[in-house]
């Protein structure tokens, strides 16, 4: 199905917003620092926009090491919302070719009985059969030992969400890894 028939047929995402369009019609938002990325992501997701945090392509590294990928057709509304929220990006770049494609932040390693997901510099590892968290590691932020203590030994559904108890870039990266490992476990 082409992009315009995709829109014409009324495929809608959360809160009535257009679902993520085909990959050629994406843009990326570049921010000064990680705090702004987190604020912008929370703002956009709360408004129902289909966005995801990615690593910036090497050709456009500016500001921090995270970018937000978004449906390019929604550019004006998204930029207006971010301006109103006080987190305007440094730059908006359309993804016009493979060299500008954002980098996936996740790396998954299947160790047989265990599954590990890495997001940026943080890793979470579970025992697959019970979905018990067996390790949390990485980063150098002061809350990493606290996050590990709060999560290790608990199942994915029992453990506190890192977004709720972490307060640093490492906590944010662990939250992304936690969400990804939960997604992978629910898909299998």
Coordinates of N, CA, C and O in Angstrom, one line a residue:
X1 N 0.8 -1.2 0.0 CA 0.0 0.0 0.0 C 0.9 1.2 0.0 O 1.8 1.3 0.8
X2 N 0.6 2.2 -0.9 CA 1.4 3.4 -0.9 C 1.1 4.3 0.3 O 0.1 4.1 1.0
X3 N 1.9 5.3 0.5 CA 1.8 6.2 1.7 C 0.4 7.0 1.6 O -0.2 7.0 2.6
X4 N 0.1 7.5 0.5 CA -1.2 8.3 0.4 C -2.4 7.4 0.6 O -3.4 7.8 1.2
X5 N -2.4 6.2 0.1 CA -3.5 5.3 0.3 C -3.5 4.9 1.8 O -4.5 4.6 2.4
X6 N -2.3 4.8 2.4 CA -2.2 4.5 3.8 C -2.9 5.5 4.6 O -3.7 5.2 5.5
X7 N -2.7 6.8 4.3 CA -3.4 7.9 5.0 C -4.9 7.9 4.6 O -5.8 8.1 5.4
X8 N -5.2 7.8 3.3 CA -6.6 7.9 2.8 C -7.5 6.8 3.4 O -8.6 7.0 3.7
X9 N -6.9 5.6 3.7 CA -7.7 4.5 4.2 C -7.9 4.7 5.7 O -8.5 3.8 6.3
X10 N -7.4 5.7 6.3 CA -7.7 6.1 7.7 C -7.0 5.3 8.7 O -7.5 5.1 9.8
X11 N -5.8 4.8 8.5 CA -5.0 4.1 9.5 C -4.6 5.1 10.5 O -3.8 6.0 10.1
X12 N -5.0 4.9 11.7 CA -4.7 5.9 12.7 C -4.0 5.3 13.9 O -4.2 4.1 14.2
X13 N -3.1 6.0 14.6 CA -2.4 5.5 15.8 C -3.1 6.0 17.0 O -4.3 6.4 17.0
X14 N -2.3 6.1 18.1 CA -2.8 6.5 19.4 C -3.4 7.9 19.4 O -2.9 8.7 18.6
X15 N -4.4 8.1 20.1 CA -5.1 9.4 20.2 C -5.5 10.0 18.9 O -5.5 11.2 18.7
X16 N -5.7 9.1 17.9 CA -6.2 9.6 16.6 C -5.1 10.2 15.7 O -5.4 10.7 14.6
X17 N -3.9 10.1 16.1 CA -2.8 10.6 15.2 C -2.5 9.6 14.2 O -2.7 8.4 14.3
X18 N -1.9 10.1 13.1 CA -1.5 9.2 12.0 C -0.5 8.2 12.5 O 0.5 8.5 13.1
X19 N -0.7 6.9 12.1 CA 0.3 5.9 12.5 C 1.6 6.1 11.8 O 1.7 6.9 10.8
X20 N 2.7 5.5 12.3 CA 4.0 5.7 11.8 C 4.0 5.4 10.3 O 3.6 4.3 9.9
X21 N 4.3 6.4 9.4 CA 4.3 6.2 8.0 C 5.5 5.3 7.5 O 6.3 5.0 8.3
X22 N 5.5 4.9 6.2 CA 6.6 4.1 5.7 C 7.9 4.8 6.0 O 8.0 6.0 6.2
X23 N 9.0 4.0 6.1 CA 10.3 4.5 6.6 C 10.9 5.6 5.8 O 11.6 6.4 6.3
X24 N 10.5 5.8 4.5 CA 11.1 6.9 3.8 C 10.5 8.3 4.2 O 11.1 9.3 3.8
X25 N 9.4 8.3 4.9 CA 8.8 9.5 5.3 C 9.0 9.8 6.8 O 8.0 10.1 7.5
X26 N 10.2 9.8 7.2 CA 10.5 10.0 8.6 C 11.5 11.2 8.8 O 12.1 11.6 7.8
X27 N 11.5 11.8 9.9 CA 12.4 12.8 10.3 C 13.0 12.5 11.6 O 12.5 11.7 12.3
X28 N 14.0 13.3 11.9 CA 14.6 13.1 13.3 C 14.8 14.5 13.9 O 15.1 15.5 13.2
X29 N 14.6 14.5 15.2 CA 14.7 15.8 16.0 C 16.0 15.7 16.8 O 16.2 14.7 17.5
X30 N 16.8 16.7 16.7 CA 18.1 16.8 17.4 C 18.0 17.8 18.5 O 17.5 18.9 18.3
X31 N 18.5 17.3 19.7 CA 18.4 18.2 20.9 C 19.7 18.4 21.5 O 20.7 17.7 21.2
X32 N 19.8 19.4 22.3 CA 21.1 19.8 22.9 C 21.5 18.8 24.0 O 22.7 18.5 24.0
X33 N 20.6 18.2 24.7 CA 21.0 17.3 25.8 C 20.0 16.3 26.0 O 18.8 16.4 25.5
X34 N 20.3 15.2 26.8 CA 19.5 14.1 27.0 C 18.2 14.5 27.8 O 17.1 14.0 27.5
X35 N 18.3 15.4 28.7 CA 17.1 15.9 29.4 C 16.1 16.4 28.5 O 14.9 16.1 28.7
X36 N 16.5 17.1 27.5 CA 15.5 17.7 26.5 C 14.9 16.5 25.7 O 13.7 16.6 25.3
X37 N 15.7 15.5 25.3 CA 15.1 14.4 24.6 C 14.0 13.7 25.4 O 13.0 13.4 24.9
X38 N 14.3 13.5 26.7 CA 13.4 12.8 27.6 C 12.1 13.6 27.7 O 11.0 13.1 27.6
X39 N 12.2 14.9 27.9 CA 11.1 15.8 28.0 C 10.3 15.8 26.7 O 9.0 15.7 26.8
X40 N 10.9 15.9 25.6 CA 10.2 15.9 24.3 C 9.6 14.6 24.0 O 8.4 14.5 23.6
X41 N 10.2 13.5 24.3 CA 9.6 12.1 24.1 C 8.4 12.0 25.0 O 7.3 11.6 24.5
X42 N 8.5 12.4 26.3 CA 7.3 12.3 27.2 C 6.1 13.2 26.7 O 5.0 12.8 26.7
X43 N 6.5 14.4 26.2 CA 5.5 15.3 25.7 C 4.8 14.7 24.4 O 3.5 14.7 24.3
X44 N 5.6 14.2 23.5 CA 5.0 13.7 22.2 C 4.2 12.4 22.5 O 3.1 12.3 21.9
X45 N 4.7 11.6 23.3 CA 4.0 10.3 23.6 C 2.7 10.6 24.3 O 1.7 10.0 24.1
X46 N 2.7 11.6 25.2 CA 1.5 11.9 26.0 C 0.4 12.5 25.0 O -0.8 12.3 25.2
X47 N 0.9 13.1 23.9 CA 0.0 13.7 22.9 C -0.4 12.6 21.9 O -1.2 12.9 21.0
X48 N 0.1 11.4 22.0 CA -0.3 10.3 21.1 C 0.5 10.2 19.9 O 0.2 9.4 19.0
X49 N 1.7 10.9 19.7 CA 2.5 10.8 18.5 C 3.3 9.5 18.5 O 3.9 9.2 19.5
X50 N 3.4 8.8 17.4 CA 4.2 7.6 17.3 C 5.7 8.0 17.0 O 6.1 8.1 15.9
X51 N 6.4 8.1 18.1 CA 7.8 8.5 18.1 C 8.7 7.5 18.8 O 8.1 6.7 19.5
X52 N 10.0 7.5 18.5 CA 10.9 6.6 19.2 C 12.2 7.2 19.3 O 12.6 8.0 18.4
X53 N 12.9 6.9 20.4 CA 14.2 7.5 20.6 C 15.2 6.5 20.0 O 15.1 5.3 20.1
X54 N 16.2 7.1 19.3 CA 17.2 6.4 18.5 C 18.5 7.0 18.7 O 18.6 8.1 19.3
X55 N 19.6 6.4 18.2 CA 20.9 7.0 18.2 C 21.0 7.8 16.9 O 20.5 7.5 15.9
X56 N 21.7 9.0 17.0 CA 21.8 9.8 15.8 C 22.8 9.1 14.7 O 23.7 8.4 15.1
X57 N 22.5 9.4 13.4 CA 23.4 8.9 12.4 C 24.7 9.6 12.6 O 24.7 10.8 13.0
X58 N 25.8 9.0 12.2 CA 27.1 9.7 12.4 C 27.2 11.0 11.6 O 27.9 11.9 12.1
X59 N 26.5 11.1 10.5 CA 26.6 12.3 9.7 C 26.1 13.6 10.3 O 26.3 14.7 9.9
X60 N 25.2 13.4 11.4 CA 24.6 14.6 12.0 C 24.7 14.6 13.5 O 23.8 15.1 14.2
X61 N 25.8 14.2 14.0 CA 26.0 14.2 15.5 C 26.2 15.7 15.9 O 27.1 16.3 15.6
X62 N 25.2 16.1 16.6 CA 25.2 17.5 17.3 C 24.5 17.3 18.6 O 23.6 16.4 18.7
X63 N 24.7 18.1 19.5 CA 24.0 18.0 20.8 C 24.3 16.7 21.5 O 25.5 16.3 21.6
X64 N 23.3 16.0 21.9 CA 23.5 14.8 22.7 C 23.5 13.5 21.7 O 23.3 13.6 20.5
X65 N 23.6 12.4 22.3 CA 23.7 11.1 21.6 C 22.4 10.4 21.4 O 22.4 9.2 21.2
X66 N 21.3 11.1 21.5 CA 20.0 10.6 21.2 C 19.2 11.5 20.3 O 19.4 12.7 20.3
X67 N 18.4 11.0 19.4 CA 17.5 11.7 18.6 C 16.1 11.1 18.7 O 15.9 10.0 19.2
X68 N 15.1 11.8 18.3 CA 13.7 11.3 18.2 C 13.3 11.2 16.8 O 13.4 12.1 16.0
X69 N 12.9 10.0 16.4 CA 12.4 9.7 15.1 C 10.9 9.9 15.1 O 10.2 9.6 16.1
X70 N 10.4 10.6 14.1 CA 8.9 10.9 14.0 C 8.4 10.9 12.6 O 9.2 10.9 11.6
X71 N 7.1 10.8 12.4 CA 6.5 10.8 11.1 C 6.6 12.2 10.5 O 6.1 13.2 11.0
X72 N 7.4 12.3 9.4 CA 7.7 13.6 8.8 C 6.5 14.4 8.4 O 6.4 15.7 8.5
X73 N 5.4 13.7 8.0 CA 4.2 14.4 7.6 C 3.6 15.2 8.7 O 2.8 16.2 8.5
X74 N 3.9 14.9 10.0 CA 3.4 15.6 11.1 C 4.3 16.7 11.7 O 4.1 17.2 12.8
X75 N 5.3 17.0 10.9 CA 6.3 17.9 11.3 C 5.8 19.2 11.9 O 6.2 19.6 13.0
X76 N 4.9 19.9 11.3 CA 4.4 21.2 11.8 C 3.7 21.1 13.1 O 4.0 21.9 14.0
X77 N 2.9 20.1 13.3 CA 2.2 20.0 14.5 C 3.1 19.6 15.7 O 3.0 20.1 16.8
X78 N 4.1 18.7 15.3 CA 5.0 18.3 16.4 C 5.9 19.4 16.8 O 6.2 19.6 18.0
X79 N 6.4 20.2 15.8 CA 7.3 21.3 16.1 C 6.5 22.3 17.0 O 7.1 22.9 17.9
X80 N 5.3 22.6 16.6 CA 4.4 23.5 17.4 C 4.3 23.1 18.8 O 4.4 23.8 19.8
X81 N 4.0 21.8 19.0 CA 3.8 21.2 20.3 C 5.1 21.3 21.2 O 5.0 21.7 22.3
X82 N 6.2 21.0 20.6 CA 7.5 21.1 21.3 C 7.8 22.5 21.7 O 8.3 22.8 22.7
X83 N 7.5 23.5 20.7 CA 7.8 24.9 21.1 C 6.9 25.3 22.2 O 7.4 26.0 23.2
X84 N 5.6 24.9 22.2 CA 4.7 25.3 23.3 C 5.1 24.6 24.6 O 5.0 25.2 25.7
X85 N 5.7 23.5 24.6 CA 6.2 22.8 25.8 C 7.5 23.3 26.3 O 8.0 22.9 27.3
X86 N 8.2 24.2 25.5 CA 9.5 24.7 25.9 C 10.7 23.8 25.6 O 11.7 24.0 26.3
X87 N 10.5 22.9 24.7 CA 11.6 22.0 24.4 C 11.8 21.9 22.9 O 11.7 20.8 22.3
X88 N 12.0 23.0 22.2 CA 12.2 23.0 20.8 C 13.6 22.3 20.5 O 14.5 22.5 21.2
X89 N 13.6 21.5 19.4 CA 14.8 20.9 19.0 C 15.8 21.8 18.4 O 15.5 22.9 18.0
X90 N 17.1 21.5 18.5 CA 18.1 22.3 17.8 C 17.9 22.3 16.3 O 18.1 23.3 15.6
X91 N 17.4 21.1 15.8 CA 17.3 21.0 14.4 C 16.3 19.8 14.1 O 16.2 18.9 14.9
X92 N 15.6 19.9 13.0 CA 14.8 18.8 12.4 C 15.4 18.5 11.1 O 15.6 19.3 10.3
X93 N 15.7 17.2 10.9 CA 16.3 16.7 9.7 C 15.4 15.6 9.1 O 15.1 14.6 9.7
X94 N 15.0 15.8 7.8 CA 14.3 14.7 7.1 C 15.3 13.6 6.8 O 16.5 13.8 6.5
X95 N 14.8 12.3 7.0 CA 15.7 11.2 6.6 C 15.5 11.0 5.1 O 14.5 10.4 4.7
X96 N 16.5 11.4 4.4 CA 16.5 11.4 2.9 C 17.3 10.3 2.3 O 17.3 10.1 1.1
X97 N 17.9 9.5 3.1 CA 18.7 8.4 2.5 C 19.3 7.5 3.6 O 19.2 7.9 4.8
X98 N 19.9 6.4 3.3 CA 20.4 5.5 4.3 C 21.5 6.1 5.2 O 21.6 5.6 6.3
X99 N 22.2 7.1 4.8 CA 23.3 7.6 5.6 C 22.7 8.5 6.7 O 23.3 8.8 7.7
X100 N 21.4 8.9 6.6 CA 20.8 9.7 7.6 C 19.8 8.9 8.5 O 19.1 9.4 9.3
X101 N 19.8 7.5 8.3 CA 19.0 6.7 9.1 C 19.5 6.6 10.6 O 20.6 6.4 10.8
X102 N 18.6 6.9 11.5 CA 19.0 6.8 12.9 C 19.4 5.4 13.3 O 19.0 4.4 12.6
X103 N 20.3 5.3 14.3 CA 20.8 4.0 14.7 C 20.0 3.4 15.8 O 19.6 4.1 16.8
X104 N 19.7 2.1 15.7 CA 18.9 1.4 16.7 C 19.7 1.4 18.0 O 20.9 1.1 18.0
X105 N 19.2 1.8 19.1 CA 19.9 1.8 20.4 C 20.0 0.4 21.0 O 20.8 0.2 22.0
X106 N 19.3 -0.6 20.5 CA 19.2 -1.9 21.2 C 20.1 -2.9 20.6 O 20.2 -3.0 19.4
X107 N 20.7 -3.7 21.4 CA 21.4 -4.9 21.0 C 20.9 -6.0 21.9 O 20.8 -5.9 23.1
X108 N 20.4 -7.1 21.3 CA 19.9 -8.2 22.0 C 20.8 -9.4 21.8 O 21.3 -9.7 20.7
X109 N 21.1 -10.1 22.9 CA 22.0 -11.3 22.8 C 21.2 -12.4 23.5 O 20.8 -12.3 24.7
X110 N 21.0 -13.6 22.8 CA 20.3 -14.7 23.4 C 21.4 -15.7 23.8 O 22.2 -16.2 23.0
X111 N 21.5 -15.9 25.1 CA 22.5 -16.9 25.7 C 21.9 -18.2 26.0 O 22.4 -18.9 26.9
X112 N 20.9 -18.6 25.3 CA 20.2 -19.9 25.6 C 19.2 -19.7 26.7 O 18.0 -19.4 26.4
X113 N 19.6 -20.0 27.9 CA 18.6 -19.9 29.0 C 18.4 -18.4 29.4 O 17.5 -18.2 30.2
X114 N 19.3 -17.5 29.0 CA 19.2 -16.1 29.4 C 19.1 -15.2 28.1 O 19.5 -15.6 27.1
X115 N 18.5 -14.1 28.3 CA 18.3 -13.1 27.3 C 18.8 -11.7 27.8 O 18.4 -11.3 29.0
X116 N 19.7 -11.1 27.1 CA 20.2 -9.8 27.5 C 19.8 -8.7 26.4 O 19.9 -9.0 25.2
X117 N 19.4 -7.6 26.9 CA 19.1 -6.4 26.0 C 20.0 -5.3 26.5 O 20.0 -5.0 27.7
X118 N 20.7 -4.7 25.6 CA 21.5 -3.5 25.9 C 20.9 -2.3 25.2 O 20.5 -2.4 24.0
X119 N 20.7 -1.2 25.9 CA 20.3 0.1 25.3 C 21.3 1.1 25.7 O 21.6 1.3 26.9
X120 N 22.0 1.7 24.7 CA 23.1 2.6 25.0 C 24.1 1.9 25.8 O 24.6 0.9 25.5
X121 N 24.3 2.4 27.1 CA 25.4 1.8 27.9 C 24.8 0.9 29.0 O 25.6 0.5 29.9
X122 N 23.5 0.7 29.0 CA 22.9 -0.1 30.1 C 22.4 -1.5 29.6 O 21.9 -1.6 28.5
X123 N 22.6 -2.5 30.5 CA 22.2 -3.9 30.1 C 21.3 -4.4 31.2 O 21.4 -4.2 32.4
X124 N 20.3 -5.2 30.7 CA 19.4 -6.0 31.6 C 19.4 -7.4 31.1 O 19.3 -7.6 29.8
X125 N 19.5 -8.4 32.0 CA 19.6 -9.8 31.6 C 18.6 -10.6 32.4 O 18.5 -10.3 33.6
X126 N 17.8 -11.4 31.7 CA 16.8 -12.2 32.4 C 17.0 -13.7 32.2 O 17.6 -14.1 31.2
X127 N 16.5 -14.5 33.1 CA 16.4 -15.9 32.9 C 15.1 -16.1 32.1 O 14.1 -15.7 32.6
X128 N 15.2 -16.7 30.9 CA 14.0 -16.7 30.0 C 12.8 -17.4 30.5 O 11.7 -17.0 30.4
X129 N 13.0 -18.6 31.1 CA 11.9 -19.4 31.5 C 11.1 -18.7 32.6 O 9.9 -18.7 32.5
X130 N 11.7 -18.1 33.6 CA 10.9 -17.5 34.7 C 10.8 -16.0 34.5 O 10.0 -15.3 35.2
X131 N 11.5 -15.4 33.5 CA 11.6 -14.0 33.2 C 12.0 -13.2 34.5 O 11.7 -12.0 34.7
X132 N 12.9 -13.8 35.3 CA 13.5 -13.2 36.4 C 14.7 -12.4 36.0 O 15.6 -12.9 35.2
X133 N 14.9 -11.2 36.5 CA 16.0 -10.4 36.2 C 17.2 -10.9 37.0 O 17.1 -11.0 38.2
X134 N 18.3 -11.3 36.3 CA 19.4 -11.8 36.9 C 20.6 -10.8 37.0 O 21.5 -11.0 37.7
X135 N 20.5 -9.8 36.1 CA 21.6 -8.8 36.1 C 21.2 -7.5 35.6 O 20.4 -7.4 34.6
X136 N 21.7 -6.4 36.1 CA 21.5 -5.0 35.6 C 22.9 -4.5 35.7 O 23.5 -4.5 36.8
X137 N 23.5 -4.0 34.6 CA 24.8 -3.4 34.6 C 25.0 -2.4 33.6 O 24.2 -2.2 32.7
X138 N 26.2 -1.7 33.7 CA 26.6 -0.7 32.7 C 26.5 0.7 33.3 O 26.2 0.9 34.5
X139 N 26.9 1.6 32.5 CA 26.8 3.0 32.9 C 27.8 3.4 34.0 O 28.5 2.5 34.5
X140 N 27.7 4.6 34.4 CA 28.6 5.0 35.5 C 27.9 6.0 36.4 O 28.5 6.7 37.2
X141 N 26.5 6.1 36.3 CA 25.7 7.0 37.0 C 25.5 6.5 38.5 O 25.6 5.3 38.7
X142 N 25.3 7.5 39.4 CA 25.2 7.1 40.8 C 24.0 6.2 41.1 O 24.0 5.6 42.2
X143 N 23.0 6.2 40.3 CA 21.8 5.4 40.7 C 21.9 4.0 40.1 O 21.0 3.2 40.4
X144 N 22.9 3.6 39.4 CA 23.0 2.2 38.8 C 22.9 1.1 39.9 O 22.2 0.2 39.9
X145 N 23.7 1.2 41.0 CA 23.7 0.2 42.1 C 22.3 0.1 42.7 O 21.8 -1.0 43.0
X146 N 21.6 1.3 42.9 CA 20.3 1.3 43.4 C 19.3 0.6 42.5 O 18.5 -0.2 42.9
X147 N 19.4 0.9 41.2 CA 18.5 0.3 40.2 C 18.7 -1.2 40.2 O 17.7 -2.0 40.2
X148 N 20.0 -1.7 40.2 CA 20.2 -3.1 40.2 C 19.7 -3.8 41.5 O 19.0 -4.8 41.4
X149 N 19.9 -3.2 42.6 CA 19.4 -3.8 43.9 C 17.9 -3.8 43.9 O 17.3 -4.8 44.3
X150 N 17.2 -2.8 43.3 CA 15.7 -2.8 43.3 C 15.1 -3.8 42.3 O 14.0 -4.2 42.5
X151 N 15.9 -4.2 41.3 CA 15.3 -5.0 40.2 C 15.8 -6.5 40.2 O 15.0 -7.4 39.8
X152 N 17.1 -6.7 40.5 CA 17.6 -8.1 40.3 C 16.9 -9.0 41.3 O 16.7 -8.7 42.5
X153 N 16.6 -10.2 40.8 CA 15.9 -11.2 41.6 C 14.4 -11.1 41.5 O 13.7 -12.0 42.0
X154 N 13.9 -10.1 40.8 CA 12.4 -10.0 40.6 C 12.1 -10.3 39.2 O 12.9 -10.2 38.3
X155 N 10.8 -10.7 39.0 CA 10.4 -11.0 37.6 C 10.2 -9.7 36.9 O 10.0 -8.6 37.5
X156 N 10.1 -9.7 35.6 CA 9.9 -8.5 34.8 C 8.6 -7.8 35.2 O 8.6 -6.5 35.3
X157 N 7.6 -8.5 35.6 CA 6.3 -7.9 35.9 C 6.3 -7.4 37.4 O 5.5 -6.5 37.7
X158 N 7.2 -7.9 38.2 CA 7.2 -7.5 39.6 C 8.2 -6.4 39.9 O 8.0 -5.6 40.8
X159 N 9.2 -6.3 39.1 CA 10.3 -5.3 39.3 C 9.8 -3.9 39.1 O 8.9 -3.7 38.2
X160 N 10.3 -2.9 39.8 CA 9.9 -1.5 39.6 C 10.4 -1.1 38.2 O 11.4 -1.6 37.7
X161 N 9.6 -0.2 37.6 CA 10.1 0.3 36.2 C 11.2 1.3 36.5 O 11.1 2.2 37.3
X162 N 12.3 1.2 35.7 CA 13.4 2.1 35.9 C 13.0 3.6 35.6 O 13.6 4.5 36.2
X163 N 12.0 3.8 34.8 CA 11.5 5.2 34.6 C 11.0 5.8 35.9 O 11.0 7.0 36.0
X164 N 10.4 4.9 36.7 CA 9.8 5.4 38.0 C 10.8 5.6 39.1 O 10.6 6.4 40.0
X165 N 12.0 4.9 39.0 CA 12.9 5.0 40.2 C 14.3 5.6 39.8 O 15.1 5.9 40.6
X166 N 14.6 5.7 38.4 CA 15.9 6.2 38.0 C 15.8 7.7 37.7 O 14.7 8.2 37.4
X167 N 16.9 8.4 37.9 CA 16.9 9.8 37.7 C 18.1 10.3 36.9 O 18.4 11.5 36.9
X168 N 18.8 9.4 36.1 CA 19.9 9.8 35.4 C 19.8 9.3 34.0 O 18.9 8.6 33.6
X169 N 20.8 9.6 33.1 CA 20.9 9.1 31.8 C 20.9 7.6 31.8 O 20.3 6.9 31.0
X170 N 21.7 7.0 32.8 CA 21.7 5.5 32.9 C 20.4 5.0 33.2 O 20.0 3.9 32.7
X171 N 19.6 5.6 34.1 CA 18.3 5.2 34.5 C 17.4 5.2 33.3 O 16.6 4.3 33.0
X172 N 17.5 6.2 32.5 CA 16.7 6.4 31.2 C 17.1 5.3 30.2 O 16.2 4.6 29.7
X173 N 18.4 5.0 30.0 CA 18.8 3.9 29.1 C 18.3 2.6 29.6 O 17.9 1.7 28.8
X174 N 18.4 2.4 30.9 CA 17.9 1.1 31.5 C 16.4 1.0 31.3 O 15.9 -0.1 31.0
X175 N 15.7 2.1 31.4 CA 14.2 2.1 31.1 C 14.0 1.6 29.7 O 13.1 0.8 29.5
X176 N 14.7 2.1 28.8 CA 14.6 1.7 27.4 C 14.9 0.2 27.2 O 14.1 -0.5 26.5
X177 N 15.9 -0.3 27.8 CA 16.3 -1.7 27.8 C 15.2 -2.5 28.4 O 14.8 -3.6 27.9
X178 N 14.7 -2.1 29.5 CA 13.6 -2.8 30.2 C 12.4 -2.9 29.3 O 11.7 -3.9 29.2
X179 N 12.0 -1.8 28.7 CA 10.8 -1.8 27.9 C 11.0 -2.7 26.7 O 10.1 -3.4 26.3
X180 N 12.2 -2.7 26.1 CA 12.5 -3.6 25.0 C 12.5 -5.0 25.3 O 11.9 -5.9 24.6
X181 N 13.0 -5.4 26.5 CA 13.0 -6.8 26.9 C 11.6 -7.3 27.2 O 11.2 -8.4 26.9
X182 N 10.8 -6.4 27.8 CA 9.4 -6.7 28.1 C 8.7 -6.9 26.7 O 7.9 -7.8 26.6
X183 N 8.9 -6.1 25.8 CA 8.3 -6.2 24.4 C 8.7 -7.5 23.8 O 7.8 -8.2 23.3
X184 N 10.0 -7.9 23.9 CA 10.4 -9.1 23.3 C 9.8 -10.3 24.0 O 9.4 -11.3 23.3
X185 N 9.7 -10.3 25.3 CA 9.1 -11.4 26.0 C 7.6 -11.5 25.8 O 7.1 -12.6 25.7
X186 N 6.9 -10.4 25.6 CA 5.5 -10.5 25.3 C 5.2 -10.9 23.9 O 4.1 -11.5 23.6
X187 N 6.2 -10.7 23.0 CA 6.0 -11.1 21.6 C 6.3 -12.6 21.4 O 5.8 -13.1 20.4
X188 N 7.0 -13.2 22.3 CA 7.3 -14.6 22.1 C 6.3 -15.6 22.7 O 5.4 -15.3 23.4

